[in-house]
Amino acid sequence: VSEYDLLGAVKIPFQDAKTQYIDEDGHDGFPAFGFKSGSDVKIAHRQILPEKLPSEFSVLISAKPRSRKGGFIFAVVNPYDTVVGLGVRIAPEGTSNTVISLFYTDTSHIASQIIANFTVNRFNGKWTRFAFRLSVENVTLFFNCNETETVTVKREPLELIFDSASTLYIAQAGPVIGEPYEVSLQVVDLM
């Protein structure tokens, strides 16, 4: 099983110490990367991710949201910065809930596609672990190590192929889509 650490996009020393920092209060006492509004962490996707993802894979995230506003935890965006090929977005819903959205868009589409939305209790200011398991027909959310919900999906193609010039953004979705996220991240892995 291959594992891809998306936080490998973070360069040390930080590009901008005003918008990036080390969160000493990470999950289980380990440090994490902190991102403030205006951070611009990006890298050519092919420096971390393969050309295509297999039909079944998982996305694992350990995050502590710092803002109720929401935004992207990560996004692999096309060369025009207009379509999210793969990404996770957090958004508030009412006063007590949060929607976690998984984006999965083939290169033939001209608009970003959300293949699964999951509503959970709001977790601002709390370290939270969650994961998506993508199988051929389903997406399952695990929230704080508990299997929370499974939705049936139709993915075409089953193997997600990225445009060779796509960019991986952390805590945002690039200059066009935007949606920056104030968050501390300890784990953002694909496997």
PDB file of N, CA and C in Angstrom, residues 60-63 127-132 140-149:
ATOM      1  N   LEU A  60      -6.847  10.286   5.056  1.00  0.00           N
ATOM      2  CA  LEU A  60      -6.811  10.398   6.510  1.00  0.00           C
ATOM      3  C   LEU A  60      -6.413  11.812   6.898  1.00  0.00           C
ATOM      4  N   ILE A  61      -7.132  12.392   7.863  1.00  0.00           N
ATOM      5  CA  ILE A  61      -6.885  13.776   8.264  1.00  0.00           C
ATOM      6  C   ILE A  61      -6.972  13.893   9.778  1.00  0.00           C
ATOM      7  N   SER A  62      -6.019  14.623  10.352  1.00  0.00           N
ATOM      8  CA  SER A  62      -6.080  15.021  11.757  1.00  0.00           C
ATOM      9  C   SER A  62      -5.999  16.539  11.757  1.00  0.00           C
ATOM     10  N   ALA A  63      -7.079  17.194  12.197  1.00  0.00           N
ATOM     11  CA  ALA A  63      -7.187  18.645  12.057  1.00  0.00           C
ATOM     12  C   ALA A  63      -7.798  19.282  13.296  1.00  0.00           C
ATOM     13  N   TRP A 127      -9.076  18.959  18.384  1.00  0.00           N
ATOM     14  CA  TRP A 127      -8.389  18.019  17.505  1.00  0.00           C
ATOM     15  C   TRP A 127      -9.360  16.914  17.135  1.00  0.00           C
ATOM     16  N   THR A 128      -9.465  16.667  15.858  1.00  0.00           N
ATOM     17  CA  THR A 128     -10.404  15.679  15.343  1.00  0.00           C
ATOM     18  C   THR A 128      -9.718  14.865  14.260  1.00  0.00           C
ATOM     19  N   ARG A 129      -9.953  13.571  14.303  1.00  0.00           N
ATOM     20  CA  ARG A 129      -9.444  12.685  13.249  1.00  0.00           C
ATOM     21  C   ARG A 129     -10.632  12.208  12.428  1.00  0.00           C
ATOM     22  N   PHE A 130     -10.471  12.289  11.123  1.00  0.00           N
ATOM     23  CA  PHE A 130     -11.506  11.720  10.268  1.00  0.00           C
ATOM     24  C   PHE A 130     -10.863  11.167   9.008  1.00  0.00           C
ATOM     25  N   ALA A 131     -11.587  10.251   8.382  1.00  0.00           N
ATOM     26  CA  ALA A 131     -11.055   9.579   7.198  1.00  0.00           C
ATOM     27  C   ALA A 131     -12.198   9.235   6.257  1.00  0.00           C
ATOM     28  N   PHE A 132     -11.861   9.232   4.988  1.00  0.00           N
ATOM     29  CA  PHE A 132     -12.775   8.748   3.954  1.00  0.00           C
ATOM     30  C   PHE A 132     -12.199   7.457   3.405  1.00  0.00           C
ATOM     31  N   THR A 140     -17.167   5.987   2.683  1.00  0.00           N
ATOM     32  CA  THR A 140     -17.478   5.877   4.104  1.00  0.00           C
ATOM     33  C   THR A 140     -16.688   6.921   4.868  1.00  0.00           C
ATOM     34  N   LEU A 141     -17.356   7.604   5.795  1.00  0.00           N
ATOM     35  CA  LEU A 141     -16.685   8.547   6.679  1.00  0.00           C
ATOM     36  C   LEU A 141     -16.456   7.877   8.020  1.00  0.00           C
ATOM     37  N   PHE A 142     -15.224   7.970   8.490  1.00  0.00           N
ATOM     38  CA  PHE A 142     -14.876   7.592   9.855  1.00  0.00           C
ATOM     39  C   PHE A 142     -14.588   8.901  10.576  1.00  0.00           C
ATOM     40  N   PHE A 143     -15.257   9.133  11.702  1.00  0.00           N
ATOM     41  CA  PHE A 143     -15.105  10.388  12.435  1.00  0.00           C
ATOM     42  C   PHE A 143     -14.702  10.050  13.860  1.00  0.00           C
ATOM     43  N   ASN A 144     -13.525  10.535  14.272  1.00  0.00           N
ATOM     44  CA  ASN A 144     -12.945  10.179  15.574  1.00  0.00           C
ATOM     45  C   ASN A 144     -12.937   8.664  15.773  1.00  0.00           C
ATOM     46  N   CYS A 145     -12.475   7.985  14.746  1.00  0.00           N
ATOM     47  CA  CYS A 145     -12.260   6.528  14.735  1.00  0.00           C
ATOM     48  C   CYS A 145     -13.550   5.710  14.732  1.00  0.00           C
ATOM     49  N   ASN A 146     -14.694   6.337  14.567  1.00  0.00           N
ATOM     50  CA  ASN A 146     -15.960   5.609  14.488  1.00  0.00           C
ATOM     51  C   ASN A 146     -16.507   5.687  13.073  1.00  0.00           C
ATOM     52  N   GLU A 147     -16.936   4.530  12.562  1.00  0.00           N
ATOM     53  CA  GLU A 147     -17.581   4.528  11.252  1.00  0.00           C
ATOM     54  C   GLU A 147     -18.901   5.274  11.397  1.00  0.00           C
ATOM     55  N   THR A 148     -19.030   6.383  10.679  1.00  0.00           N
ATOM     56  CA  THR A 148     -20.147   7.295  10.885  1.00  0.00           C
ATOM     57  C   THR A 148     -21.256   7.110   9.862  1.00  0.00           C
ATOM     58  N   GLU A 149     -20.880   7.075   8.593  1.00  0.00           N
ATOM     59  CA  GLU A 149     -21.892   7.010   7.539  1.00  0.00           C
ATOM     60  C   GLU A 149     -21.255   6.511   6.252  1.00  0.00           C
TER      61      GLU A 149
END
